[in-house]
C-alpha cells in the first residue's frame, strides 16, 4: 500500500496519531517527536549476553523456586510457548486484521486518563514512524474487554507463576497485573523496579528485546540518568541506553552492582525477581505478554509494601488469604511491623472495588524508583511507572499499570 503525503497508508492515521501524541506527551508539541534523529543515529552497544537460559519444559516448579525465585536470580526460560496459540496468532498482520477496530492503550495523559488508538492506525504508525521514542502499546485491560479478551486465551500462565497470591483478592480490587505489549524499534521502558515488591515474567512472541538488569541494592542515583542527561526524553528507554548504559559497561562501574544483560528472542520468557532494576528497549517490532505476581517466595516483600501503599487492598487481601491460604499467614506475620488485621472485621471487604481507589494515592511513596513501564505516558507517570499501575516496564504512568 502506498503512503500518503503525511507518511502513512491510511488517510486518518496522521490525525489519530497526532491526537494521541498530543495527549500522551504534550511537552513535545514544540520540540517534536523525531528531532533527535534516533531513527537514523541510535545504536546499541554490542551485545553482552550474560543471563542464564534454562529449558522450562524440564525444569520443575520446586527447582525453579530453589534456584531462581527464592535467591532472586533473573533467568530466561525457554520452550514454554510451543503449545500457545499466540505463537501463530500474534503475527502483526493477523492481529491487525482481527482487532482492526479495537482500541489499545498506547500512553497516558497528564490527568491519568488512558490514551488509546485503534489497532489499524497503530499498525500504520508502527510501520511508518521515525520517532525518537515511539508510542508503545502497553494495555492492561485487554483481558477484560469483550472484543479483545480472546487475546488472553492465546497463552497460558507458565507453571512457575500460576500460584499468584493476588488471585485471592477480588479482581476489581487488585492492581493491574497483566499487559499485552506491542511496539516498534526504540520503544521500551525506562529503568525501574516493579511495584509493591512483585516479581514479573515477560514472554516474547515476536521480535527481539535488549534487557539490562541491575541488582536491587544499586542506589537510585547511579542507575538513573543524571539531570544534565535527561533532555526531552527523561523517562524513556532510549535515553537510558544513550547515557547510563555506557557507564554500566565501563570498567569503573561498581562490581557489586554488576548488571545482567541479554537479548530476548521469540519464545523466551524473562523472569524478573522482586526488587531488580530493569530497562528494556525493542530492537524492532516486538509483541509480548507480561504479568506481575506475588508468590509464597516474595510475599515477605510484597506484604509490607502493600500495607503501606494499598491499605484497603491489604485489609481485603488479608481476609481472603486467611480464609483460603492460611498457611501463608506465618509469612505475613514475620513480614509485618504492625498488628495483623482482625479477619472478623467485615469492613475489610467494604472498601471501594476499584484498584485505583483513594488508597492508591500513597503508592508513589513506595515506588518512586522506577521510570515506568509501558508506552509513552503522563508526567506524574515519570515519578514511577509501575507503582500505580503499569514487567517490563516506563511509559504509561504507574497509575494504571502494575509492569514489562
CSV table of C-alpha atoms in Angstrom, one decimal:
chain,number,residue,atom,x,y,z
A,1,UNK,CA,0.0,0.0,0.0
A,2,UNK,CA,1.4,3.4,-1.0
A,3,UNK,CA,2.0,6.1,1.6
A,4,UNK,CA,0.1,9.4,1.6
A,5,UNK,CA,1.7,12.9,1.9
A,6,UNK,CA,1.6,12.6,5.7
A,7,UNK,CA,3.7,9.4,5.5
A,8,UNK,CA,1.0,6.9,6.4
A,9,UNK,CA,-1.0,4.4,4.4
A,10,UNK,CA,-4.4,5.2,5.9
A,11,UNK,CA,-5.9,8.6,5.4
A,12,UNK,CA,-6.9,9.1,9.1
A,13,UNK,CA,-3.7,7.8,10.7
A,14,UNK,CA,-1.9,11.1,10.9
A,15,UNK,CA,-4.8,12.8,12.8
A,16,UNK,CA,-5.3,9.8,15.1
A,17,UNK,CA,-1.6,9.6,15.9
A,18,UNK,CA,-1.2,13.4,16.4
A,19,UNK,CA,-4.1,13.4,18.8
A,20,UNK,CA,-2.6,10.5,20.8
A,21,UNK,CA,0.9,12.2,20.9
A,22,UNK,CA,-0.6,15.5,22.0
A,23,UNK,CA,-2.3,13.9,24.9
A,24,UNK,CA,0.4,11.5,25.9
A,25,UNK,CA,3.4,13.8,25.8
A,26,UNK,CA,2.3,17.5,25.4
A,27,UNK,CA,5.8,18.7,26.3
A,28,UNK,CA,6.9,17.6,22.8
A,29,UNK,CA,4.4,19.8,20.9
A,30,UNK,CA,7.1,22.3,20.1
A,31,UNK,CA,10.2,20.2,20.4
A,32,UNK,CA,8.9,17.4,18.1
A,33,UNK,CA,9.0,13.6,18.3
A,34,UNK,CA,11.8,13.0,15.8
A,35,UNK,CA,14.0,16.0,16.4
A,36,UNK,CA,17.0,13.9,17.8
A,37,UNK,CA,17.1,11.7,14.7
A,38,UNK,CA,17.3,8.5,16.6
A,39,UNK,CA,15.6,6.6,13.8
A,40,UNK,CA,18.9,7.2,11.9
A,41,UNK,CA,21.6,7.5,14.5
A,42,UNK,CA,20.5,5.5,17.6
A,43,UNK,CA,22.7,2.4,18.0
A,44,UNK,CA,23.1,-0.1,20.9
A,45,UNK,CA,26.5,-1.2,22.2
A,46,UNK,CA,27.5,-4.7,21.1
A,47,UNK,CA,25.5,-7.4,22.9
A,48,UNK,CA,27.0,-8.8,26.0
A,49,UNK,CA,24.6,-11.7,26.9
A,50,UNK,CA,25.2,-12.8,30.5
A,51,UNK,CA,21.9,-14.3,31.6
A,52,UNK,CA,21.3,-18.0,32.3
A,53,UNK,CA,18.9,-19.8,30.0
A,54,UNK,CA,17.1,-22.9,31.2
A,55,UNK,CA,14.7,-25.3,29.5
A,56,UNK,CA,11.4,-24.5,31.1
A,57,UNK,CA,9.8,-27.8,29.9
A,58,UNK,CA,12.2,-29.9,32.0
A,59,UNK,CA,12.6,-27.5,35.0
A,60,UNK,CA,10.3,-28.3,37.9
A,61,UNK,CA,8.5,-25.7,39.9
A,62,UNK,CA,10.3,-26.7,43.1
A,63,UNK,CA,13.7,-26.4,41.3
A,64,UNK,CA,12.7,-23.0,39.8
A,65,UNK,CA,11.8,-21.7,43.3
A,66,UNK,CA,15.0,-23.1,44.8
A,67,UNK,CA,17.4,-22.0,42.1
A,68,UNK,CA,15.9,-18.7,40.9
A,69,UNK,CA,12.9,-17.3,42.7
A,70,UNK,CA,14.0,-17.7,46.3
A,71,UNK,CA,17.5,-16.4,45.8
A,72,UNK,CA,16.1,-13.7,43.4
A,73,UNK,CA,18.2,-14.6,40.3
A,74,UNK,CA,17.0,-13.4,36.9
A,75,UNK,CA,16.7,-16.2,34.3
A,76,UNK,CA,15.3,-16.8,30.8
A,77,UNK,CA,13.1,-19.8,30.5
A,78,UNK,CA,12.8,-21.4,27.1
A,79,UNK,CA,10.3,-23.8,25.4
A,80,UNK,CA,7.2,-22.5,27.2
A,81,UNK,CA,5.3,-21.2,24.2
A,82,UNK,CA,5.3,-24.3,22.0
A,83,UNK,CA,1.7,-25.0,22.6
A,84,UNK,CA,0.5,-21.4,22.8
A,85,UNK,CA,-2.0,-20.3,20.0
A,86,UNK,CA,-0.2,-16.9,20.3
A,87,UNK,CA,2.8,-18.4,18.7
A,88,UNK,CA,0.9,-18.3,15.4
A,89,UNK,CA,-1.9,-15.8,16.1
A,90,UNK,CA,0.2,-13.0,17.4
A,91,UNK,CA,1.5,-12.1,13.9
A,92,UNK,CA,1.3,-8.3,13.3
A,93,UNK,CA,-0.9,-8.8,10.2
A,94,UNK,CA,-3.2,-11.3,11.8
A,95,UNK,CA,-3.6,-9.2,14.9
A,96,UNK,CA,-4.4,-6.1,12.9
A,97,UNK,CA,-7.0,-8.0,10.8
A,98,UNK,CA,-8.7,-9.5,13.8
A,99,UNK,CA,-8.6,-6.4,16.1
A,100,UNK,CA,-8.6,-3.8,13.4
A,101,UNK,CA,-11.2,-1.5,15.0
A,102,UNK,CA,-10.3,-2.2,18.7
A,103,UNK,CA,-8.7,0.5,20.8
A,104,UNK,CA,-5.5,-0.3,22.7
A,105,UNK,CA,-3.7,1.8,25.3
A,106,UNK,CA,-0.5,3.4,24.0
A,107,UNK,CA,0.0,6.2,26.5
A,108,UNK,CA,-1.4,8.1,29.4
A,109,UNK,CA,-2.4,11.7,29.8
A,110,UNK,CA,-1.3,14.1,32.5
A,111,UNK,CA,-4.7,13.6,34.1
A,112,UNK,CA,-4.2,9.9,34.3
A,113,UNK,CA,-6.6,9.0,31.5
A,114,UNK,CA,-5.7,6.4,29.0
A,115,UNK,CA,-4.5,7.3,25.5
A,116,UNK,CA,-5.9,4.8,23.1
A,117,UNK,CA,-5.7,4.1,19.4
A,118,UNK,CA,-7.4,1.7,17.1
A,119,UNK,CA,-5.1,-1.2,16.1
A,120,UNK,CA,-5.4,-0.3,12.4
A,121,UNK,CA,-3.9,3.1,13.0
A,122,UNK,CA,-1.3,1.9,15.4
A,123,UNK,CA,-0.2,-0.7,12.9
A,124,UNK,CA,0.2,2.0,10.3
A,125,UNK,CA,2.1,4.2,12.7
A,126,UNK,CA,4.3,1.3,13.9
A,127,UNK,CA,5.5,0.6,10.4
A,128,UNK,CA,6.0,4.2,9.3
A,129,UNK,CA,7.2,6.3,12.2
A,130,UNK,CA,10.6,7.9,12.7
A,131,UNK,CA,10.0,9.0,16.3
A,132,UNK,CA,12.9,9.1,18.7
A,133,UNK,CA,10.9,7.2,21.4
A,134,UNK,CA,7.7,5.9,19.8
A,135,UNK,CA,4.3,5.3,21.2
A,136,UNK,CA,4.1,1.9,22.7
A,137,UNK,CA,1.0,-0.3,23.3
A,138,UNK,CA,1.0,-1.5,26.9
A,139,UNK,CA,-2.5,-2.5,27.6
A,140,UNK,CA,-3.6,-3.8,31.0
A,141,UNK,CA,-7.3,-4.3,30.3
A,142,UNK,CA,-7.2,-6.4,27.1
A,143,UNK,CA,-8.5,-9.5,29.0
A,144,UNK,CA,-11.5,-7.6,30.4
A,145,UNK,CA,-12.8,-6.0,27.3
A,146,UNK,CA,-15.4,-8.1,25.4
A,147,UNK,CA,-13.8,-7.6,22.0
A,148,UNK,CA,-10.2,-8.2,23.0
A,149,UNK,CA,-10.4,-10.7,25.8
A,150,UNK,CA,-9.7,-13.6,23.4
A,151,UNK,CA,-6.1,-12.5,23.5
A,152,UNK,CA,-5.9,-13.9,27.0
A,153,UNK,CA,-6.9,-17.3,25.6
A,154,UNK,CA,-3.9,-17.3,23.3
A,155,UNK,CA,-1.4,-18.0,26.0
A,156,UNK,CA,-1.1,-19.9,29.3
A,157,UNK,CA,0.5,-18.6,32.5
A,158,UNK,CA,3.6,-20.7,32.9
A,159,UNK,CA,3.5,-23.3,35.7
A,160,UNK,CA,6.2,-21.4,37.6
A,161,UNK,CA,3.9,-18.4,38.1
A,162,UNK,CA,0.4,-20.0,38.4
A,163,UNK,CA,0.3,-19.6,42.2
A,164,UNK,CA,-0.3,-15.9,42.2
A,165,UNK,CA,-1.5,-15.0,45.7
A,166,UNK,CA,-3.1,-11.8,44.4
A,167,UNK,CA,-5.6,-14.1,42.7
A,168,UNK,CA,-7.3,-14.4,46.1
A,169,UNK,CA,-8.2,-10.7,46.1
A,170,UNK,CA,-11.3,-9.5,44.3
A,171,UNK,CA,-10.2,-8.9,40.7
A,172,UNK,CA,-11.7,-5.4,40.9
A,173,UNK,CA,-9.5,-4.5,43.9
A,174,UNK,CA,-6.1,-5.9,42.8
A,175,UNK,CA,-3.8,-3.6,40.8
A,176,UNK,CA,-3.4,-4.1,37.1
A,177,UNK,CA,-1.1,-7.1,36.7
A,178,UNK,CA,-1.1,-8.3,33.0
A,179,UNK,CA,-0.3,-6.4,29.8
A,180,UNK,CA,-0.5,-7.0,26.1
A,181,UNK,CA,2.6,-5.3,24.7
A,182,UNK,CA,3.5,-4.2,21.2
A,183,UNK,CA,5.9,-1.6,19.9
A,184,UNK,CA,8.4,-0.7,17.2
A,185,UNK,CA,12.1,-0.1,17.3
A,186,UNK,CA,13.3,2.3,20.0
A,187,UNK,CA,10.2,1.9,22.1
A,188,UNK,CA,10.7,0.4,25.5
A,189,UNK,CA,10.7,1.0,29.2
A,190,UNK,CA,12.9,3.2,31.4
A,191,UNK,CA,14.9,1.9,34.3
A,192,UNK,CA,12.5,0.9,37.1
A,193,UNK,CA,11.7,-1.6,39.8
A,194,UNK,CA,8.3,-3.4,39.7
A,195,UNK,CA,5.8,-2.1,42.2
A,196,UNK,CA,4.8,-3.5,45.6
A,197,UNK,CA,7.7,-5.9,45.7
A,198,UNK,CA,6.2,-8.1,42.9
A,199,UNK,CA,8.1,-10.2,40.5
A,200,UNK,CA,7.4,-10.4,36.8
A,201,UNK,CA,7.5,-12.6,33.8
A,202,UNK,CA,7.7,-11.4,30.2
A,203,UNK,CA,7.2,-13.8,27.2
A,204,UNK,CA,8.2,-12.5,23.8
A,205,UNK,CA,6.3,-13.8,20.8
A,206,UNK,CA,7.8,-11.7,18.0
A,207,UNK,CA,11.0,-9.7,17.6
A,208,UNK,CA,13.9,-9.0,19.9
A,209,UNK,CA,14.3,-7.0,23.1
A,210,UNK,CA,17.5,-5.8,24.8
A,211,UNK,CA,17.4,-6.1,28.6
A,212,UNK,CA,19.7,-4.8,31.3
A,213,UNK,CA,19.0,-5.8,34.9
A,214,UNK,CA,20.8,-4.3,37.9
A,215,UNK,CA,20.8,-5.8,41.4
A,216,UNK,CA,18.3,-4.4,44.0
A,217,UNK,CA,21.0,-2.9,46.2
A,218,UNK,CA,22.2,-0.5,43.5
A,219,UNK,CA,21.4,3.1,44.5
A,220,UNK,CA,18.9,5.0,42.5
A,221,UNK,CA,21.2,7.9,41.7
A,222,UNK,CA,23.7,5.7,39.8
A,223,UNK,CA,21.1,3.8,37.8
A,224,UNK,CA,19.1,6.8,36.6
A,225,UNK,CA,20.3,9.4,34.1
A,226,UNK,CA,21.9,12.5,35.6
A,227,UNK,CA,20.0,15.7,35.5
A,228,UNK,CA,22.0,17.1,32.6
A,229,UNK,CA,21.5,13.9,30.6
A,230,UNK,CA,17.7,13.7,30.7
A,231,UNK,CA,16.9,16.1,27.9
A,232,UNK,CA,13.4,15.9,26.4
A,233,UNK,CA,13.0,12.2,27.0
A,234,UNK,CA,14.0,11.8,30.7
A,235,UNK,CA,11.9,8.7,31.3
A,236,UNK,CA,12.4,6.8,28.1
A,237,UNK,CA,14.5,3.7,27.4
A,238,UNK,CA,16.4,5.3,24.5
A,239,UNK,CA,17.8,8.0,26.9
A,240,UNK,CA,19.0,5.4,29.4
A,241,UNK,CA,20.8,3.4,26.7
A,242,UNK,CA,22.4,6.6,25.3
A,243,UNK,CA,23.7,7.7,28.8
A,244,UNK,CA,23.7,5.3,31.8
A,245,UNK,CA,24.3,2.2,29.7
A,246,UNK,CA,27.8,3.5,28.7
A,247,UNK,CA,28.7,3.9,32.4
A,248,UNK,CA,27.3,0.4,33.2
A,249,UNK,CA,29.5,-1.1,30.6
A,250,UNK,CA,32.7,0.8,31.7
A,251,UNK,CA,35.4,-0.8,33.9
A,252,UNK,CA,34.6,1.9,36.5
A,253,UNK,CA,31.1,0.5,37.2
A,254,UNK,CA,31.0,-0.9,40.8
A,255,UNK,CA,31.5,-4.7,40.7
A,256,UNK,CA,28.9,-5.1,43.5
A,257,UNK,CA,26.2,-3.8,41.0
A,258,UNK,CA,27.3,-5.9,38.1
A,259,UNK,CA,24.5,-6.0,35.6
A,260,UNK,CA,22.9,-8.9,33.8
A,261,UNK,CA,22.3,-8.3,30.1
A,262,UNK,CA,20.6,-10.2,27.4
A,263,UNK,CA,18.9,-10.2,24.0
A,264,UNK,CA,15.5,-11.8,24.4
A,265,UNK,CA,14.2,-13.6,21.4
A,266,UNK,CA,10.9,-15.2,20.3
A,267,UNK,CA,9.6,-17.9,22.6
A,268,UNK,CA,11.8,-16.8,25.5
A,269,UNK,CA,10.3,-15.9,28.9
A,270,UNK,CA,12.2,-13.5,31.1
A,271,UNK,CA,11.9,-13.8,34.9
A,272,UNK,CA,12.5,-10.6,36.8
A,273,UNK,CA,12.7,-11.2,40.6
A,274,UNK,CA,11.4,-8.7,43.2
A,275,UNK,CA,13.5,-5.6,43.6
A,276,UNK,CA,15.7,-5.8,40.5
A,277,UNK,CA,16.2,-2.7,38.4
A,278,UNK,CA,15.5,-3.3,34.7
A,279,UNK,CA,15.3,-1.4,31.5
A,280,UNK,CA,14.2,-2.7,28.1
A,281,UNK,CA,14.4,-1.4,24.5
A,282,UNK,CA,12.9,-3.0,21.4
A,283,UNK,CA,15.4,-3.6,18.6
A,284,UNK,CA,12.5,-3.8,16.1
A,285,UNK,CA,8.8,-4.7,16.1
A,286,UNK,CA,8.0,-6.8,19.2
A,287,UNK,CA,4.9,-8.4,20.5
A,288,UNK,CA,4.8,-9.8,24.1
A,289,UNK,CA,2.7,-10.5,27.1
A,290,UNK,CA,3.8,-9.8,30.7
A,291,UNK,CA,2.4,-10.3,34.2
A,292,UNK,CA,3.3,-9.2,37.7
A,293,UNK,CA,2.6,-11.6,40.5
A,294,UNK,CA,3.1,-12.4,44.2
A,295,UNK,CA,4.1,-15.9,45.3
A,296,UNK,CA,5.0,-17.6,48.6
A,297,UNK,CA,8.6,-16.7,47.7
A,298,UNK,CA,8.2,-12.9,47.5
A,299,UNK,CA,5.2,-12.4,49.8
A,300,UNK,CA,7.5,-11.2,52.6
A,301,UNK,CA,8.5,-8.4,50.3
A,302,UNK,CA,5.1,-7.7,48.8
A,303,UNK,CA,3.1,-7.6,52.0
A,304,UNK,CA,4.7,-4.6,53.8
A,305,UNK,CA,4.7,-2.6,50.6
A,306,UNK,CA,1.0,-3.4,50.0
A,307,UNK,CA,0.1,-2.4,53.6
A,308,UNK,CA,1.8,0.9,53.2
A,309,UNK,CA,0.8,1.7,49.6
A,310,UNK,CA,-2.6,0.0,49.3
A,311,UNK,CA,-4.0,-0.2,52.8
A,312,UNK,CA,-7.6,-1.0,51.8
A,313,UNK,CA,-6.4,-3.7,49.4
A,314,UNK,CA,-4.2,-5.2,52.0
A,315,UNK,CA,-7.0,-5.5,54.5
A,316,UNK,CA,-9.3,-7.2,52.0
A,317,UNK,CA,-6.5,-9.4,50.7
A,318,UNK,CA,-5.5,-10.5,54.2
A,319,UNK,CA,-9.1,-11.7,54.9
A,320,UNK,CA,-9.2,-13.7,51.7
A,321,UNK,CA,-5.8,-15.3,52.4
A,322,UNK,CA,-6.7,-16.1,55.9
A,323,UNK,CA,-9.8,-17.9,54.6
A,324,UNK,CA,-8.3,-19.7,51.6
A,325,UNK,CA,-4.5,-19.8,52.2
A,326,UNK,CA,-4.0,-19.8,56.0
A,327,UNK,CA,-0.6,-21.4,55.6
A,328,UNK,CA,0.9,-18.1,54.3
A,329,UNK,CA,-0.2,-16.1,57.4
A,330,UNK,CA,3.1,-17.0,59.1
A,331,UNK,CA,5.0,-15.3,56.2
A,332,UNK,CA,2.8,-12.2,56.6
A,333,UNK,CA,3.3,-12.2,60.4
A,334,UNK,CA,7.0,-12.3,60.0
A,335,UNK,CA,7.0,-9.5,57.5
A,336,UNK,CA,4.6,-7.2,59.4
A,337,UNK,CA,5.7,-4.3,61.6
A,338,UNK,CA,2.1,-3.7,62.8
A,339,UNK,CA,-0.5,-6.0,64.4
A,340,UNK,CA,-2.3,-8.1,61.8
A,341,UNK,CA,-5.9,-7.4,60.8
A,342,UNK,CA,-8.9,-8.9,62.5
A,343,UNK,CA,-10.4,-11.3,60.0
A,344,UNK,CA,-13.8,-10.9,61.6
A,345,UNK,CA,-13.9,-7.2,60.8
A,346,UNK,CA,-16.4,-7.0,57.9
A,347,UNK,CA,-15.0,-3.7,56.8
A,348,UNK,CA,-12.2,-5.5,55.1
A,349,UNK,CA,-14.4,-6.2,52.2
A,350,UNK,CA,-16.4,-3.0,52.2
A,351,UNK,CA,-13.9,-0.6,50.6
A,352,UNK,CA,-14.1,0.6,47.1
A,353,UNK,CA,-13.9,-2.1,44.5
A,354,UNK,CA,-11.6,0.0,42.3
A,355,UNK,CA,-7.9,-0.8,42.3
A,356,UNK,CA,-7.3,2.9,41.8
A,357,UNK,CA,-9.3,3.9,44.9
A,358,UNK,CA,-8.1,6.6,47.3
A,359,UNK,CA,-5.6,4.2,49.0
A,360,UNK,CA,-3.5,4.3,45.8
A,361,UNK,CA,-2.5,7.9,46.5
A,362,UNK,CA,0.2,6.8,48.8
A,363,UNK,CA,1.8,4.4,46.3
A,364,UNK,CA,4.2,6.9,44.7
A,365,UNK,CA,6.0,7.0,48.1
A,366,UNK,CA,6.8,3.3,47.6
A,367,UNK,CA,7.9,3.0,44.1
A,368,UNK,CA,9.4,6.3,43.1
A,369,UNK,CA,12.5,4.4,42.0
A,370,UNK,CA,11.2,3.5,38.6
A,371,UNK,CA,10.8,5.2,35.4
A,372,UNK,CA,7.7,3.3,34.5
A,373,UNK,CA,6.7,0.6,32.4
A,374,UNK,CA,4.6,1.0,29.4
A,375,UNK,CA,4.3,3.1,26.4
A,376,UNK,CA,4.8,6.8,26.4
A,377,UNK,CA,3.0,8.2,29.4
A,378,UNK,CA,1.9,11.0,31.7
A,379,UNK,CA,4.0,13.4,33.7
A,380,UNK,CA,3.2,12.0,37.1
A,381,UNK,CA,4.0,8.9,35.4
A,382,UNK,CA,7.5,9.8,35.5
A,383,UNK,CA,7.9,9.5,39.2
A,384,UNK,CA,7.1,6.0,38.8
A,385,UNK,CA,5.6,4.0,36.3
A,386,UNK,CA,4.5,0.7,37.6
A,387,UNK,CA,3.8,1.7,41.1
A,388,UNK,CA,0.4,2.8,40.3
A,389,UNK,CA,-0.1,0.5,37.5
A,390,UNK,CA,2.0,-0.1,34.7
A,391,UNK,CA,7.1,-6.2,33.6
A,392,UNK,CA,8.9,-4.6,31.6
A,393,UNK,CA,8.3,-1.6,32.1
A,394,UNK,CA,8.2,3.1,31.8
A,395,UNK,CA,5.9,4.9,29.8
A,396,UNK,CA,2.3,4.9,30.9
A,397,UNK,CA,2.2,6.2,34.4
A,398,UNK,CA,2.4,3.9,37.3
A,399,UNK,CA,-1.1,4.9,37.9
A,400,UNK,CA,-2.7,2.4,35.8
A,401,UNK,CA,-0.2,-0.2,35.3
A,402,UNK,CA,1.4,-2.5,37.7
A,403,UNK,CA,4.7,-4.0,34.7
A,404,UNK,CA,7.4,-5.1,31.2
